[in-house]
Amino acid sequence: EKGTYPHYMLKEVDEQPLVMRKIIQKYQNNQGKLTIDPAIVDAISSADRLYIVACGTSYHAGLVGKQFIERWAKKPVEVHVASEFSYNMPILSEKPLFIFISQSGETADSRAVLVQIKEHGYQSLTITNVPGSTLSREANHTLLLHAGPEIAVASTKAYTAQLGVLAILAAVTAEARGVELSFDLVKELGIVANAMEVLCDQKDEMEYIAREYLSTTRNCFFIGRSVDYYVGLEGALKLKEISYIQAEGFAGGELKHGTIALIENGTPVIALATQEHVNLSIRGNVKEVAARGANPCIIALKGLEEEDDRFVLPAIHEELTPLASVIPLQLIAYYAALHRGCDVDKPRNLAKSVTVE
Ligand code: F6R
């Protein structure tokens, strides 16, 4: 039930700190160490390449998950949109492991790939919110998101739960492979949960940003580099699906290769700046669009912020920023949709679970 909340989406956004704490607890053993079913860690360790297959928001989570797994566990990962993979299968490695990410566990496009790869005898893991769902039953292994039912069509808490579980999977695999992480993930995820809480308490600010940038615009761009690019894709998807504003996410350096032609006076460009190694270059990209009249809204990580930034995210570990930076984007999308009189929980043309190919 949504209780006192006007919409499920807002309730589910607010649940994110709790879900994060629950995930930490569910994947901890009695000694407080992160653990994952050893059969899953074995399956990953013995694969020579991981193939993440998913759709929509879950695909965006997969892009971030690739970074966690490659950087920490040192395993090569490819991320594929399910509906493309089935009809255009890439050359596979010798010992692939498939990871299906699906909130519902029922998405037909993802299931089509699972059926295909099972015919070849390949191993699979499903990361899902729904125990006993089709993708969970049909894969060799399952990891649960523990996010509780997600009712709003726009996925919010499932995305951050997917990132949390992928981070834990990457860290546990790293350890099993003898790679030492430079930080304590349990502690850092705890800090992330606290930051999520701080962000959920700043709804007025997000409503204000939505009003200022998005109340009359026809379109909106999201830019970022590295993981900020992936979070931008998710921010754009949230905004377009519930507010019907045409929104696109771009790699910071890519806009000038064509799309910058769409920038007019006042076009909102939401830029994420949470990564130190690309901080200067993303700020350069913001200047390029601002010089053509764009109305930039920079969301920066504490420590990297500059004077004109519109919003500063609480300090968290730099590799985990997608878990927090998506929350302002979810809330901005929510308020933009609300101000424009859209049906936030049930946007037109969409179903919660897409069971046709
Ligand atoms: C966006 C959204 C969709 C789903 C996609 C995959 O807010 O909800 O893009 O993420 O349809 O669904 P699952 O994760 O259930 O496979």
CSV table of C-alpha atoms and ligand atoms in Angstrom, one decimal:
chain,number,residue,atom,x,y,z
A,1,GLU,CA,0.0,0.0,0.0
A,2,LYS,CA,1.2,3.5,-0.7
A,3,GLY,CA,-0.1,4.8,2.7
A,4,THR,CA,0.3,8.5,3.0
A,5,TYR,CA,2.3,8.8,-0.3
A,6,PRO,CA,0.5,10.4,-3.3
A,7,HIS,CA,2.3,8.0,-5.6
A,8,TYR,CA,4.0,4.6,-5.4
A,9,MET,CA,7.0,6.1,-7.2
A,10,LEU,CA,7.6,8.6,-4.5
A,11,LYS,CA,7.3,5.9,-1.8
A,12,GLU,CA,9.7,3.6,-3.7
A,13,VAL,CA,12.2,6.4,-4.1
A,14,ASP,CA,12.0,6.9,-0.3
A,15,GLU,CA,12.5,3.2,0.4
A,16,GLN,CA,16.0,3.2,-1.2
A,17,PRO,CA,18.0,3.7,2.0
A,18,LEU,CA,16.1,1.0,3.8
A,19,VAL,CA,16.5,-1.4,0.8
A,20,MET,CA,20.3,-0.7,0.8
A,21,ARG,CA,20.6,-1.6,4.5
A,22,LYS,CA,18.5,-4.7,3.9
A,23,ILE,CA,20.8,-5.8,1.1
A,24,ILE,CA,23.9,-5.3,3.2
A,25,GLN,CA,22.3,-7.4,5.9
A,26,LYS,CA,21.0,-10.1,3.6
A,27,TYR,CA,24.4,-10.6,2.0
A,28,GLN,CA,26.4,-10.6,5.3
A,29,ASN,CA,27.4,-13.7,7.3
A,30,ASN,CA,27.5,-13.9,11.1
A,31,GLN,CA,31.0,-12.4,11.1
A,32,GLY,CA,29.8,-9.3,9.2
A,33,LYS,CA,31.6,-10.4,6.0
A,34,LEU,CA,29.9,-10.2,2.7
A,35,THR,CA,29.0,-13.6,1.2
A,36,ILE,CA,27.4,-15.0,-1.9
A,37,ASP,CA,26.5,-18.6,-2.6
A,38,PRO,CA,29.9,-20.2,-3.3
A,39,ALA,CA,28.4,-22.0,-6.4
A,40,ILE,CA,27.8,-18.5,-7.9
A,41,VAL,CA,31.3,-17.3,-7.1
A,42,ASP,CA,32.7,-20.5,-8.7
A,43,ALA,CA,30.6,-20.0,-11.8
A,44,ILE,CA,31.9,-16.5,-12.2
A,45,SER,CA,35.5,-17.4,-11.4
A,46,SER,CA,35.6,-20.3,-13.9
A,47,ALA,CA,34.0,-18.3,-16.7
A,48,ASP,CA,36.4,-16.5,-19.0
A,49,ARG,CA,33.9,-13.7,-19.8
A,50,LEU,CA,30.6,-12.5,-18.4
A,51,TYR,CA,27.6,-11.4,-20.5
A,52,ILE,CA,25.1,-9.2,-18.8
A,53,VAL,CA,21.7,-9.3,-20.7
A,54,ALA,CA,18.9,-7.0,-19.7
A,55,CYS,CA,16.4,-4.3,-20.9
A,56,GLY,CA,15.6,-0.7,-20.0
A,57,THR,CA,16.6,0.4,-16.5
A,58,SER,CA,18.0,-3.1,-15.7
A,59,TYR,CA,20.3,-2.7,-18.7
A,60,HIS,CA,21.5,0.7,-17.3
A,61,ALA,CA,22.3,-1.1,-14.0
A,62,GLY,CA,24.2,-3.7,-16.0
A,63,LEU,CA,26.4,-0.9,-17.5
A,64,VAL,CA,27.4,0.2,-14.0
A,65,GLY,CA,27.8,-3.4,-12.9
A,66,LYS,CA,30.3,-4.0,-15.7
A,67,GLN,CA,32.5,-1.3,-14.1
A,68,PHE,CA,32.3,-2.9,-10.7
A,69,ILE,CA,33.1,-6.4,-12.0
A,70,GLU,CA,35.9,-5.3,-14.3
A,71,ARG,CA,37.6,-2.9,-11.9
A,72,TRP,CA,37.3,-5.0,-8.8
A,73,ALA,CA,37.1,-8.7,-9.9
A,74,LYS,CA,39.2,-8.2,-13.0
A,75,LYS,CA,36.8,-10.2,-15.2
A,76,PRO,CA,35.9,-9.0,-18.7
A,77,VAL,CA,32.2,-8.1,-19.0
A,78,GLU,CA,30.0,-7.3,-22.0
A,79,VAL,CA,26.6,-5.7,-21.5
A,80,HIS,CA,23.8,-6.4,-24.0
A,81,VAL,CA,20.3,-5.2,-24.7
A,82,ALA,CA,18.3,-8.5,-24.7
A,83,SER,CA,16.2,-7.8,-27.7
A,84,GLU,CA,19.3,-7.1,-29.8
A,85,PHE,CA,21.3,-10.0,-28.5
A,86,SER,CA,18.7,-12.6,-29.5
A,87,TYR,CA,18.8,-11.6,-33.2
A,88,ASN,CA,22.4,-10.5,-33.5
A,89,MET,CA,24.4,-12.8,-31.2
A,90,PRO,CA,28.0,-11.6,-30.8
A,91,ILE,CA,30.9,-14.1,-31.0
A,92,LEU,CA,31.0,-15.7,-27.6
A,93,SER,CA,34.1,-16.5,-25.6
A,94,GLU,CA,34.9,-20.1,-24.8
A,95,LYS,CA,33.4,-20.3,-21.4
A,96,PRO,CA,30.8,-17.6,-21.0
A,97,LEU,CA,28.6,-17.0,-18.0
A,98,PHE,CA,25.3,-15.1,-18.6
A,99,ILE,CA,23.9,-12.7,-16.0
A,100,PHE,CA,20.3,-11.7,-16.5
A,101,ILE,CA,19.2,-8.6,-14.6
A,102,SER,CA,15.5,-8.2,-14.3
A,103,GLN,CA,13.4,-6.6,-11.6
A,104,SER,CA,10.3,-8.6,-12.6
A,105,GLY,CA,12.1,-11.8,-13.7
A,106,GLU,CA,9.4,-12.0,-16.4
A,107,THR,CA,10.7,-9.9,-19.3
A,108,ALA,CA,10.2,-11.7,-22.5
A,109,ASP,CA,13.1,-10.2,-24.4
A,110,SER,CA,15.5,-11.4,-21.7
A,111,ARG,CA,13.8,-14.8,-21.4
A,112,ALA,CA,14.3,-15.3,-25.2
A,113,VAL,CA,18.0,-15.0,-24.7
A,114,LEU,CA,18.0,-17.3,-21.7
A,115,VAL,CA,16.2,-20.0,-23.7
A,116,GLN,CA,18.7,-19.6,-26.6
A,117,ILE,CA,21.8,-19.8,-24.5
A,118,LYS,CA,20.5,-22.8,-22.5
A,119,GLU,CA,20.3,-24.7,-25.8
A,120,HIS,CA,24.0,-24.2,-26.1
A,121,GLY,CA,24.5,-25.5,-22.5
A,122,TYR,CA,25.8,-22.2,-21.1
A,123,GLN,CA,25.5,-21.4,-17.4
A,124,SER,CA,23.4,-18.5,-16.2
A,125,LEU,CA,22.6,-16.4,-13.2
A,126,THR,CA,19.5,-14.2,-12.7
A,127,ILE,CA,19.5,-11.1,-10.5
A,128,THR,CA,15.9,-10.4,-9.8
A,129,ASN,CA,13.5,-8.9,-7.3
A,130,VAL,CA,10.9,-11.7,-7.6
A,131,PRO,CA,11.7,-15.1,-6.1
A,132,GLY,CA,10.3,-17.9,-8.3
A,133,SER,CA,9.9,-15.7,-11.3
A,134,THR,CA,10.4,-17.3,-14.8
A,135,LEU,CA,14.0,-16.0,-15.2
A,136,SER,CA,14.9,-17.2,-11.7
A,137,ARG,CA,13.4,-20.7,-12.2
A,138,GLU,CA,15.0,-21.2,-15.6
A,139,ALA,CA,18.6,-20.0,-14.8
A,140,ASN,CA,21.1,-22.1,-12.9
A,141,HIS,CA,21.5,-19.5,-10.2
A,142,THR,CA,19.6,-16.6,-8.6
A,143,LEU,CA,20.5,-13.6,-6.6
A,144,LEU,CA,17.6,-11.6,-5.0
A,145,LEU,CA,17.3,-7.9,-4.8
A,146,HIS,CA,15.3,-7.8,-1.6
A,147,ALA,CA,13.8,-4.5,-2.6
A,148,GLY,CA,10.1,-5.4,-1.8
A,149,PRO,CA,7.4,-5.1,-4.4
A,150,GLU,CA,7.9,-2.4,-7.0
A,151,ILE,CA,4.5,-1.1,-8.1
A,152,ALA,CA,5.2,2.2,-10.0
A,153,VAL,CA,5.9,1.5,-13.7
A,154,ALA,CA,9.1,3.6,-13.5
A,155,SER,CA,11.7,1.5,-11.8
A,156,THR,CA,13.6,3.2,-8.9
A,157,LYS,CA,14.5,1.1,-5.9
A,158,ALA,CA,15.1,-1.9,-8.1
A,159,TYR,CA,17.8,0.0,-10.0
A,160,THR,CA,19.7,1.0,-6.8
A,161,ALA,CA,19.2,-2.6,-5.4
A,162,GLN,CA,20.6,-4.0,-8.6
A,163,LEU,CA,23.7,-1.8,-8.2
A,164,GLY,CA,24.0,-2.8,-4.6
A,165,VAL,CA,23.9,-6.5,-5.4
A,166,LEU,CA,26.2,-6.2,-8.4
A,167,ALA,CA,28.7,-4.3,-6.2
A,168,ILE,CA,28.6,-7.1,-3.6
A,169,LEU,CA,28.9,-9.7,-6.3
A,170,ALA,CA,32.0,-7.9,-7.7
A,171,ALA,CA,33.6,-7.5,-4.3
A,172,VAL,CA,33.0,-11.1,-3.2
A,173,THR,CA,34.3,-12.4,-6.6
A,174,ALA,CA,37.4,-10.1,-6.3
A,175,GLU,CA,38.2,-11.6,-2.9
A,176,ALA,CA,37.7,-15.2,-4.1
A,177,ARG,CA,40.2,-14.4,-6.9
A,178,GLY,CA,42.7,-12.9,-4.5
A,179,VAL,CA,42.3,-9.3,-5.6
A,180,GLU,CA,42.3,-7.0,-2.6
A,181,LEU,CA,39.9,-4.0,-2.6
A,182,SER,CA,41.3,-0.7,-1.3
A,183,PHE,CA,38.1,-0.1,0.7
A,184,ASP,CA,35.6,-1.9,2.9
A,185,LEU,CA,32.4,-2.3,0.9
A,186,VAL,CA,30.1,-2.9,3.9
A,187,LYS,CA,31.2,0.3,5.4
A,188,GLU,CA,31.0,2.3,2.1
A,189,LEU,CA,27.5,0.9,1.3
A,190,GLY,CA,26.4,2.0,4.8
A,191,ILE,CA,27.7,5.5,4.0
A,192,VAL,CA,25.8,5.3,0.7
A,193,ALA,CA,22.5,4.4,2.6
A,194,ASN,CA,23.0,7.4,4.8
A,195,ALA,CA,23.6,9.6,1.7
A,196,MET,CA,20.5,8.3,0.1
A,197,GLU,CA,18.5,9.3,3.2
A,198,VAL,CA,20.0,12.8,3.0
A,199,LEU,CA,19.0,13.0,-0.7
A,200,CYS,CA,15.4,11.8,0.0
A,201,ASP,CA,15.1,14.6,2.5
A,202,GLN,CA,15.9,17.2,-0.2
A,203,LYS,CA,12.7,16.8,-2.2
A,204,ASP,CA,11.9,20.5,-2.1
A,205,GLU,CA,15.1,21.3,-3.8
A,206,MET,CA,14.4,18.7,-6.5
A,207,GLU,CA,10.9,20.1,-7.0
A,208,TYR,CA,12.5,23.5,-7.4
A,209,ILE,CA,15.0,22.3,-10.0
A,210,ALA,CA,12.2,20.5,-11.9
A,211,ARG,CA,10.1,23.7,-11.9
A,212,GLU,CA,13.1,25.9,-12.9
A,213,TYR,CA,14.4,23.7,-15.8
A,214,LEU,CA,11.6,21.5,-17.0
A,215,SER,CA,8.2,23.1,-16.6
A,216,THR,CA,7.9,24.2,-20.2
A,217,THR,CA,10.8,22.6,-22.1
A,218,ARG,CA,10.3,20.3,-25.1
A,219,ASN,CA,13.5,18.4,-24.5
A,220,CYS,CA,16.3,17.8,-22.1
A,221,PHE,CA,19.8,16.3,-22.3
A,222,PHE,CA,21.8,14.4,-19.6
A,223,ILE,CA,25.5,14.3,-19.9
A,224,GLY,CA,28.3,12.6,-18.0
A,225,ARG,CA,31.5,10.7,-18.5
A,226,SER,CA,32.4,7.3,-17.3
A,227,VAL,CA,29.7,6.0,-14.8
A,228,ASP,CA,28.1,9.4,-14.9
A,229,TYR,CA,27.2,8.7,-18.5
A,230,TYR,CA,25.4,5.5,-17.5
A,231,VAL,CA,23.5,7.3,-14.7
A,232,GLY,CA,22.6,10.0,-17.3
A,233,LEU,CA,21.0,7.3,-19.5
A,234,GLU,CA,18.9,6.2,-16.6
A,235,GLY,CA,18.0,9.8,-15.7
A,236,ALA,CA,16.9,10.4,-19.3
A,237,LEU,CA,14.8,7.2,-19.3
A,238,LYS,CA,13.0,8.2,-16.1
A,239,LEU,CA,12.3,11.7,-17.3
A,240,LYS,CA,10.9,10.6,-20.7
A,241,GLU,CA,8.8,7.8,-19.5
A,242,ILE,CA,6.9,9.7,-16.9
A,243,SER,CA,6.9,13.3,-18.0
A,244,TYR,CA,6.9,12.7,-21.8
A,245,ILE,CA,9.7,15.3,-22.2
A,246,GLN,CA,12.0,14.1,-24.9
A,247,ALA,CA,15.2,13.3,-22.9
A,248,GLU,CA,18.5,11.8,-24.0
A,249,GLY,CA,21.6,10.8,-22.2
A,250,PHE,CA,24.9,11.3,-23.8
A,251,ALA,CA,28.6,10.7,-23.1
A,252,GLY,CA,29.9,14.2,-22.4
A,253,GLY,CA,32.3,14.1,-25.3
A,254,GLU,CA,29.8,12.9,-27.8
A,255,LEU,CA,27.2,15.7,-27.8
A,256,LYS,CA,29.5,17.9,-30.0
A,257,HIS,CA,29.6,15.2,-32.7
A,258,GLY,CA,26.1,16.1,-33.8
A,259,THR,CA,23.5,16.4,-31.1
A,260,ILE,CA,24.8,19.8,-30.0
A,261,ALA,CA,22.8,21.1,-33.1
A,262,LEU,CA,19.7,20.7,-31.0
A,263,ILE,CA,20.9,23.0,-28.2
A,264,GLU,CA,18.9,26.3,-28.3
A,265,ASN,CA,18.5,29.1,-25.9
A,266,GLY,CA,17.3,27.7,-22.6
A,267,THR,CA,17.7,23.9,-23.5
A,268,PRO,CA,18.2,22.2,-20.1
A,269,VAL,CA,21.4,20.1,-19.9
A,270,ILE,CA,21.7,18.1,-16.7
A,271,ALA,CA,25.4,17.3,-16.1
A,272,LEU,CA,26.7,14.8,-13.5
A,273,ALA,CA,30.2,15.5,-12.2
A,274,THR,CA,31.0,12.8,-9.6
A,275,GLN,CA,34.3,11.4,-11.1
A,276,GLU,CA,37.5,13.1,-10.3
A,277,HIS,CA,39.4,11.8,-13.4
A,278,VAL,CA,36.9,13.3,-15.8
A,279,ASN,CA,35.8,16.3,-13.8
A,280,LEU,CA,37.7,18.8,-15.9
A,281,SER,CA,36.5,17.3,-19.2
A,282,ILE,CA,32.8,17.2,-18.3
A,283,ARG,CA,33.0,20.8,-17.1
A,284,GLY,CA,34.5,21.6,-20.5
A,285,ASN,CA,31.6,19.9,-22.2
A,286,VAL,CA,29.2,22.0,-20.0
A,287,LYS,CA,30.9,25.2,-21.2
A,288,GLU,CA,30.5,24.1,-24.8
A,289,VAL,CA,26.7,23.7,-24.5
A,290,ALA,CA,26.4,26.8,-22.3
A,291,ALA,CA,28.2,28.8,-25.0
A,292,ARG,CA,25.3,27.8,-27.4
A,293,GLY,CA,22.6,28.9,-25.0
A,294,ALA,CA,22.0,25.8,-23.0
A,295,ASN,CA,20.8,26.1,-19.4
A,296,PRO,CA,23.2,23.8,-17.5
A,297,CYS,CA,22.3,22.1,-14.3
A,298,ILE,CA,25.4,20.6,-12.7
A,299,ILE,CA,25.0,18.0,-10.0
A,300,ALA,CA,28.5,17.4,-8.5
A,301,LEU,CA,29.9,15.2,-5.8
A,302,LYS,CA,31.0,16.9,-2.6
A,303,GLY,CA,34.7,17.7,-3.0
A,304,LEU,CA,34.4,18.2,-6.7
A,305,GLU,CA,31.9,21.0,-6.6
A,306,GLU,CA,32.4,24.5,-8.1
A,307,GLU,CA,30.6,27.7,-7.5
A,308,ASP,CA,27.9,27.6,-10.2
A,309,ASP,CA,26.9,24.0,-9.5
A,310,ARG,CA,23.2,23.5,-8.9
A,311,PHE,CA,23.3,20.7,-6.5
A,312,VAL,CA,26.0,18.9,-4.4
A,313,LEU,CA,25.7,15.2,-3.5
A,314,PRO,CA,26.9,14.1,-0.1
A,315,ALA,CA,30.5,12.7,-0.1
A,316,ILE,CA,30.5,8.9,-0.8
A,317,HIS,CA,33.1,6.5,-2.3
A,318,GLU,CA,33.7,7.7,-5.8
A,319,GLU,CA,33.1,4.3,-7.4
A,320,LEU,CA,29.7,4.0,-5.7
A,321,THR,CA,28.3,7.4,-6.8
A,322,PRO,CA,25.7,5.9,-9.2
A,323,LEU,CA,23.8,4.5,-6.1
A,324,ALA,CA,23.3,8.1,-4.9
A,325,SER,CA,23.5,10.3,-8.0
A,326,VAL,CA,20.4,8.6,-9.5
A,327,ILE,CA,18.2,9.8,-6.7
A,328,PRO,CA,18.0,13.5,-7.6
A,329,LEU,CA,17.4,12.4,-11.2
A,330,GLN,CA,14.5,10.2,-10.1
A,331,LEU,CA,13.0,13.0,-8.0
A,332,ILE,CA,13.5,15.6,-10.8
A,333,ALA,CA,11.6,13.3,-13.2
A,334,TYR,CA,8.9,12.7,-10.6
A,335,TYR,CA,8.3,16.4,-10.0
A,336,ALA,CA,8.6,17.3,-13.7
A,337,ALA,CA,5.8,14.7,-14.4
A,338,LEU,CA,3.7,16.0,-11.5
A,339,HIS,CA,4.0,19.6,-12.6
A,340,ARG,CA,3.0,18.6,-16.2
A,341,GLY,CA,-0.1,16.8,-14.9
A,342,CYS,CA,1.1,13.3,-16.0
A,343,ASP,CA,0.0,10.0,-14.4
A,344,VAL,CA,3.3,9.3,-12.6
A,345,ASP,CA,2.7,5.7,-11.6
A,346,LYS,CA,1.0,4.6,-14.8
A,347,PRO,CA,2.5,6.4,-17.8
A,348,ARG,CA,0.8,6.0,-21.1
A,349,ASN,CA,1.8,3.1,-23.4
A,350,LEU,CA,3.8,1.3,-20.7
A,351,ALA,CA,3.3,-1.9,-18.6
A,352,LYS,CA,5.2,-2.8,-15.5
A,353,SER,CA,6.3,-6.1,-16.8
A,354,VAL,CA,6.9,-6.5,-20.6
A,355,THR,CA,6.0,-10.1,-21.3
A,356,VAL,CA,5.9,-9.9,-25.1
A,357,GLU,CA,8.9,-9.7,-27.3
B,1,F6R,C1,12.0,1.8,-16.7
B,1,F6R,C2,11.5,0.4,-16.6
B,1,F6R,C3,11.8,-0.5,-17.7
B,1,F6R,C4,12.3,-1.9,-17.2
B,1,F6R,C5,12.5,-2.9,-18.3
B,1,F6R,C6,13.0,-4.2,-17.8
B,1,F6R,O1,11.6,2.5,-15.6
B,1,F6R,O2,10.9,0.0,-15.6
B,1,F6R,O3,12.8,0.0,-18.6
B,1,F6R,O4,13.5,-1.7,-16.5
B,1,F6R,O5,11.2,-3.1,-18.9
B,1,F6R,O6,12.2,-4.8,-16.8
B,1,F6R,P1,12.7,-5.9,-15.9
B,1,F6R,O7,13.8,-5.3,-15.0
B,1,F6R,O8,11.5,-6.3,-15.0
B,1,F6R,O9,13.3,-7.0,-16.7
